[in-house]
XYZ file of C-alpha atoms in Angstrom:
393
model
C 13.716 16.110 -16.937
C 17.465 15.181 -17.654
C 19.930 18.042 -18.829
C 19.683 18.610 -22.915
C 23.251 19.395 -24.494
C 22.798 23.137 -26.207
C 23.114 21.726 -29.588
C 20.200 19.317 -29.757
C 17.390 22.089 -28.366
C 16.404 23.156 -31.756
C 15.431 19.911 -32.427
C 14.054 18.624 -29.357
C 11.395 21.505 -28.525
C 10.098 21.854 -32.347
C 9.345 17.809 -31.769
C 7.863 18.034 -28.352
C 5.622 20.631 -29.068
C 4.067 19.092 -32.401
C 3.531 16.013 -29.929
C 1.979 17.912 -27.569
C -0.404 18.881 -29.877
C -1.394 15.352 -30.798
C -1.952 14.271 -27.498
C -4.066 17.539 -26.546
C -7.203 15.755 -26.383
C -5.994 12.447 -25.366
C -7.731 11.352 -22.155
C -5.063 9.934 -20.549
C -1.274 11.116 -22.072
C 1.450 8.472 -21.146
C 4.526 9.033 -23.369
C 8.074 8.249 -23.678
C 10.134 10.228 -25.798
C 13.853 9.180 -26.474
C 16.160 11.448 -28.817
C 19.864 10.329 -29.526
C 22.077 13.460 -28.980
C 25.562 13.657 -30.979
C 27.351 11.838 -28.022
C 24.981 8.833 -28.383
C 23.380 9.328 -24.588
C 19.510 8.600 -24.505
C 17.498 11.114 -23.238
C 13.920 10.383 -21.810
C 11.418 12.760 -21.209
C 8.698 11.297 -19.395
C 5.418 12.867 -18.915
C 3.050 12.522 -15.810
C -0.295 11.015 -16.366
C -3.180 13.573 -16.367
C -6.585 13.383 -18.051
C -8.105 16.546 -19.461
C -11.163 15.997 -17.196
C -11.813 19.202 -15.194
C -11.846 17.313 -12.102
C -8.306 15.711 -12.793
C -6.835 19.325 -13.610
C -8.893 20.923 -10.314
C -6.967 17.675 -8.640
C -3.745 18.672 -10.223
C -4.181 22.582 -8.588
C -5.050 20.997 -5.100
C -2.092 18.913 -5.281
C 0.676 21.131 -6.195
C -0.445 23.401 -3.114
C 0.066 20.305 -1.191
C 3.517 20.300 -2.622
C 4.710 23.619 -2.571
C 4.045 23.116 1.628
C 6.762 20.633 1.126
C 4.838 17.489 1.260
C 6.862 14.703 -0.413
C 4.359 12.049 -2.065
C 2.983 9.545 -5.507
C -0.388 9.688 -6.255
C -2.471 8.118 -8.745
C -6.147 7.734 -9.120
C -7.809 5.048 -12.007
C -11.533 4.776 -13.157
C -11.892 1.584 -15.214
C -8.630 0.654 -15.463
C -7.818 3.512 -16.921
C -4.836 5.984 -14.864
C -6.434 8.930 -15.036
C -4.063 10.532 -13.183
C -0.649 9.772 -11.802
C 2.064 12.020 -10.336
C 5.051 12.352 -7.930
C 6.184 15.097 -5.785
C 9.119 16.068 -4.372
C 12.092 13.847 -3.539
C 12.672 9.845 -3.395
C 16.302 10.672 -2.162
C 17.110 14.132 -1.259
C 19.019 15.959 -4.066
C 19.088 13.130 -6.008
C 15.913 11.412 -7.650
C 12.510 13.127 -7.565
C 9.369 10.845 -6.342
C 7.385 9.436 -9.604
C 4.647 7.186 -10.317
C 7.183 3.845 -10.210
C 9.248 4.915 -6.960
C 9.068 2.176 -4.478
C 8.116 2.696 -0.637
C 7.527 1.131 2.186
C 3.587 0.396 2.246
C 3.242 -0.889 5.904
C 0.353 -2.356 7.235
C -1.118 -2.457 3.771
C 0.727 -5.634 3.546
C -2.258 -7.100 5.324
C -4.378 -6.933 2.365
C -1.467 -9.332 0.904
C -1.499 -11.709 3.548
C -5.569 -12.079 3.361
C -5.281 -12.697 -0.020
C -2.848 -15.385 0.494
C -5.536 -17.053 3.081
C -8.291 -17.150 0.944
C -6.111 -18.526 -1.833
C -5.587 -21.366 0.621
C -9.205 -21.786 1.257
C -9.894 -21.355 -2.160
C -8.113 -24.770 -2.666
C -10.058 -26.534 0.143
C -6.417 -26.043 2.393
C -7.940 -24.656 5.277
C -11.609 -23.328 6.602
C -11.978 -19.724 8.089
C -13.361 -21.403 11.027
C -10.472 -23.247 11.821
C -9.061 -23.051 15.009
C -5.134 -21.920 15.812
C -5.202 -25.091 17.750
C -5.231 -26.825 15.046
C -1.903 -25.079 13.406
C -0.192 -24.172 16.750
C -0.415 -27.444 19.317
C 1.467 -24.860 21.153
C -0.596 -22.026 21.406
C -1.547 -20.939 25.131
C -5.266 -22.373 25.901
C -7.092 -19.356 26.050
C -6.398 -18.638 22.412
C -6.756 -22.128 20.863
C -10.119 -21.264 20.239
C -9.439 -18.016 18.029
C -10.361 -18.656 14.158
C -8.914 -17.858 11.094
C -11.764 -15.399 10.469
C -11.174 -13.626 13.627
C -7.557 -13.200 12.944
C -8.739 -11.757 9.618
C -11.258 -9.618 11.145
C -9.073 -8.586 14.333
C -11.755 -9.923 16.522
C -9.737 -12.278 17.833
C -8.771 -10.380 21.284
C -4.713 -10.619 20.544
C -2.794 -7.344 21.443
C -2.049 -5.043 18.764
C 1.854 -5.594 19.086
C 3.790 -8.777 20.136
C 6.917 -6.690 20.108
C 8.777 -4.948 22.286
C 11.550 -2.412 20.569
C 9.732 -1.959 16.912
C 9.316 -3.060 13.654
C 12.905 -3.692 13.546
C 13.339 -6.447 16.829
C 14.923 -9.264 15.780
C 12.748 -12.031 16.801
C 12.523 -15.397 15.954
C 9.216 -17.851 15.225
C 10.083 -19.369 18.913
C 10.455 -15.649 20.314
C 7.224 -14.709 18.778
C 4.842 -17.443 20.052
C 6.666 -17.265 23.638
C 5.803 -13.373 23.495
C 2.041 -14.328 22.397
C 1.498 -16.908 24.813
C 2.546 -14.597 27.931
C 0.423 -11.836 26.909
C -3.464 -12.422 28.151
C -6.163 -12.367 25.637
C -7.903 -8.734 25.728
C -11.486 -10.244 25.383
C -13.345 -13.044 24.357
C -12.474 -13.655 20.655
C -15.403 -12.287 18.148
C -16.998 -10.589 20.908
C -15.195 -6.935 20.226
C -12.623 -5.480 17.817
C -8.822 -4.350 18.300
C -6.900 -4.080 15.422
C -4.177 -6.806 15.885
C -0.882 -7.085 14.224
C 0.096 -10.199 15.986
C -3.524 -11.602 14.370
C -1.470 -10.996 10.984
C 1.665 -12.681 11.804
C -0.076 -15.645 12.778
C -1.883 -15.728 9.417
C 1.417 -15.641 7.899
C 2.715 -18.453 9.877
C -0.261 -20.551 8.522
C 0.188 -19.683 5.101
C 3.712 -20.716 5.761
C 2.992 -24.153 7.164
C 0.447 -24.987 4.903
C 1.852 -24.156 1.737
C 5.830 -25.385 2.871
C 7.245 -22.380 1.642
C 8.541 -18.907 3.354
C 5.576 -16.127 3.480
C 7.922 -14.159 1.122
C 8.151 -17.244 -1.405
C 4.358 -17.528 -1.201
C 3.888 -13.836 -2.307
C 6.507 -13.803 -4.963
C 4.839 -17.160 -6.210
C 1.421 -16.644 -6.157
C 1.105 -12.626 -5.903
C 3.733 -10.383 -7.191
C 5.230 -12.559 -10.181
C 1.670 -13.432 -11.740
C 0.710 -9.805 -11.626
C 4.156 -9.025 -12.938
C 4.672 -6.349 -10.190
C 8.159 -5.736 -10.673
C 8.744 -2.801 -8.418
C 7.411 -4.831 -5.155
C 9.442 -6.640 -2.794
C 10.184 -6.869 1.174
C 12.868 -4.838 3.449
C 16.386 -5.503 2.701
C 15.943 -5.545 -1.153
C 19.367 -4.413 -2.139
C 18.985 -5.398 -6.207
C 16.075 -2.522 -6.069
C 17.781 -0.199 -3.915
C 18.291 2.750 -6.736
C 14.385 2.622 -6.747
C 13.456 2.536 -3.217
C 13.026 5.625 -1.644
C 14.236 7.150 1.596
C 11.729 8.195 4.662
C 12.145 11.295 5.942
C 10.248 11.193 9.433
C 10.140 11.843 12.922
C 12.707 8.293 13.801
C 15.756 7.263 11.743
C 17.127 3.495 11.119
C 19.782 2.800 8.687
C 19.544 6.082 6.833
C 16.128 5.269 6.517
C 16.612 3.178 3.538
C 14.477 0.509 3.019
C 16.772 -1.364 1.013
C 18.810 -1.465 4.228
C 16.396 -2.600 6.919
C 16.421 -6.183 7.928
C 14.408 -8.784 5.719
C 11.440 -8.804 7.922
C 11.329 -10.859 11.253
C 8.687 -12.003 13.370
C 7.910 -8.210 14.397
C 6.137 -7.307 11.424
C 5.790 -10.682 10.324
C 2.555 -10.687 7.754
C 1.626 -7.491 8.946
C 4.683 -5.003 7.100
C 7.533 -5.215 5.469
C 6.294 -4.841 1.812
C 7.837 -2.234 -0.297
C 5.934 -1.371 -3.665
C 4.779 1.586 -5.986
C 1.671 3.383 -6.778
C 2.133 1.375 -10.537
C 2.321 -1.997 -8.540
C -0.678 -1.461 -6.211
C -3.034 -0.598 -8.707
C -1.963 -3.904 -10.639
C -2.693 -5.665 -7.327
C -6.019 -3.966 -6.523
C -7.567 -4.395 -9.977
C -6.609 -8.223 -9.558
C -7.969 -8.934 -6.139
C -11.292 -9.507 -7.257
C -10.998 -11.693 -10.154
C -7.611 -12.825 -10.828
C -5.839 -13.481 -7.177
C -9.405 -14.799 -5.828
C -12.691 -15.395 -7.182
C -15.360 -12.717 -7.301
C -17.378 -14.073 -4.285
C -14.437 -14.527 -2.245
C -13.533 -10.701 -2.964
C -17.343 -10.465 -1.762
C -16.508 -12.259 1.555
C -13.607 -10.039 1.946
C -15.252 -7.065 1.608
C -18.131 -7.879 3.985
C -19.243 -5.919 7.049
C -18.103 -8.182 9.654
C -17.596 -5.900 12.321
C -19.197 -2.331 12.603
C -18.769 0.723 14.425
C -15.115 0.596 15.477
C -12.200 3.129 15.734
C -10.736 4.636 12.559
C -7.738 6.915 12.653
C -9.126 8.102 16.088
C -12.282 9.176 14.782
C -15.161 7.314 15.519
C -16.682 6.848 12.535
C -20.490 5.016 12.607
C -20.186 3.976 9.142
C -16.875 2.257 9.130
C -17.044 -1.538 9.339
C -14.114 -4.355 8.980
C -13.925 -6.965 6.273
C -10.722 -9.109 6.088
C -7.843 -6.680 6.010
C -10.205 -4.031 4.622
C -11.961 -1.283 6.120
C -15.550 -0.541 4.620
C -17.697 2.192 4.749
C -20.522 3.213 2.676
C -20.550 6.881 1.531
C -24.038 8.644 0.558
C -22.282 9.923 -2.360
C -19.285 7.828 -3.476
C -20.933 4.617 -2.578
C -18.985 1.466 -1.020
C -15.340 1.994 -0.480
C -12.768 -0.548 0.474
C -9.645 1.464 2.389
C -6.614 0.458 4.020
C -3.732 2.475 5.403
C 0.101 1.624 6.219
C 2.498 3.699 8.320
C 5.382 3.895 10.459
C 7.954 6.609 12.521
C 10.027 6.903 9.779
C 8.082 9.079 7.149
C 6.707 6.465 5.205
C 2.202 6.579 5.106
C 0.424 4.721 2.572
C -3.606 4.523 1.532
C -4.977 2.297 -0.802
C -8.823 3.210 -1.387
C -10.734 1.083 -4.037
C -14.767 2.573 -4.756
C -16.284 -0.310 -5.777
C -19.642 1.361 -7.063
C -17.168 3.803 -8.856
C -15.146 1.535 -10.132
C -12.397 3.600 -8.853
C -8.847 3.432 -7.585
C -7.078 5.993 -5.467
C -3.338 5.275 -4.398
C -1.491 7.971 -2.178
C 2.075 7.052 -0.419
C 4.332 10.055 1.340
C 7.842 9.042 2.189
C 8.508 12.507 4.717
C 5.227 12.672 7.040
C 6.227 13.771 10.464
C 3.945 14.073 13.445
C 4.392 17.984 13.034
C 2.574 17.865 9.292
C -0.487 20.228 9.362
C -3.066 18.654 6.690
C -0.838 15.843 5.568
C -1.560 14.607 2.167
C -2.544 11.104 3.674
C -5.049 12.845 6.439
C -8.544 11.564 6.050
C -9.471 15.014 5.975
C -7.457 15.910 3.145
C -8.551 12.539 1.273
C -11.982 13.806 1.495
C -11.181 16.910 0.178
C -9.605 15.219 -2.698
C -13.029 12.764 -3.259
C -14.909 16.121 -3.152
C -12.939 16.907 -5.765
C -13.204 13.757 -7.659
C -16.787 12.577 -7.061
C -19.192 15.422 -6.009
């Protein structure tokens, strides 16, 4: 909270006390109070959203322990479109700005969900089919990849390599260079016969979106996803206009002060598979809208169909994890069907988005100071399972 001049205190604190009594039993408190000081400065007091439910109180205590261990993050939990918990811990910019529900993070591979939604929108418009082959869009694609289908790209069953870049996310790659690199590499297996997580596949999907829509992938996302949902805290790497709201990364590696506002606009290295910046609040808008506003309920059902079974997630072999279109799918005996996805890089940013379909609940966790040495990280599978136990057991 911003500093309050001493002569305003006798007015401010009684008012806060009275209002605290008024909201004491409210399910999800979300209040912004403004006061005028004698110097006409506006003082804003933003209260976190914390439900009075005993499970949410237990969650808050658990998360404070994580924060006390030096972990910085934002977490949001909603049920039936009502936010029950939304809070930021630690710093977005060290010593200057603290994390909040509106803090803008690099979300990494969560970008793939946006790419998949774009493809599905074009399919619903009759402009492509999931069975269409790469040769229909890219006549110069190498012969061993020509029969790969859009469905196989979406489900990571194309046989393409995991990466097509050689120098990391910020390698400057033109479209021509991307295809030269892809054509040079051999496929790992016959398309449709196995699973290999492929960033390359989602770059090709972004190019398909561009070729059909006649606009850049970024412009397509703005026009068909960000703007209709009023995702005003969502953009791409290199957005200088949002710099004051974008968090810095504090990870194992550094690039341009780990400030995504100064990172180059996504090129071929992460095109369609990364590069989006967003906040927890905006990701909730996106998650809530996929299954009805952005695509049809029937397309959502197809998007979360268990196409590929028993694949590896987070280096842990889980028999009940399956692959849909961008989403991982698993069925928990207590929680029920869950669609989940994560994103990460070496610059401190890790993101997790989980939609618990049978619970009609969403959990979003994003951190900006993850390091390989972090123990029991807030975004680790074991910690997320502990959070799920608090919320659902």
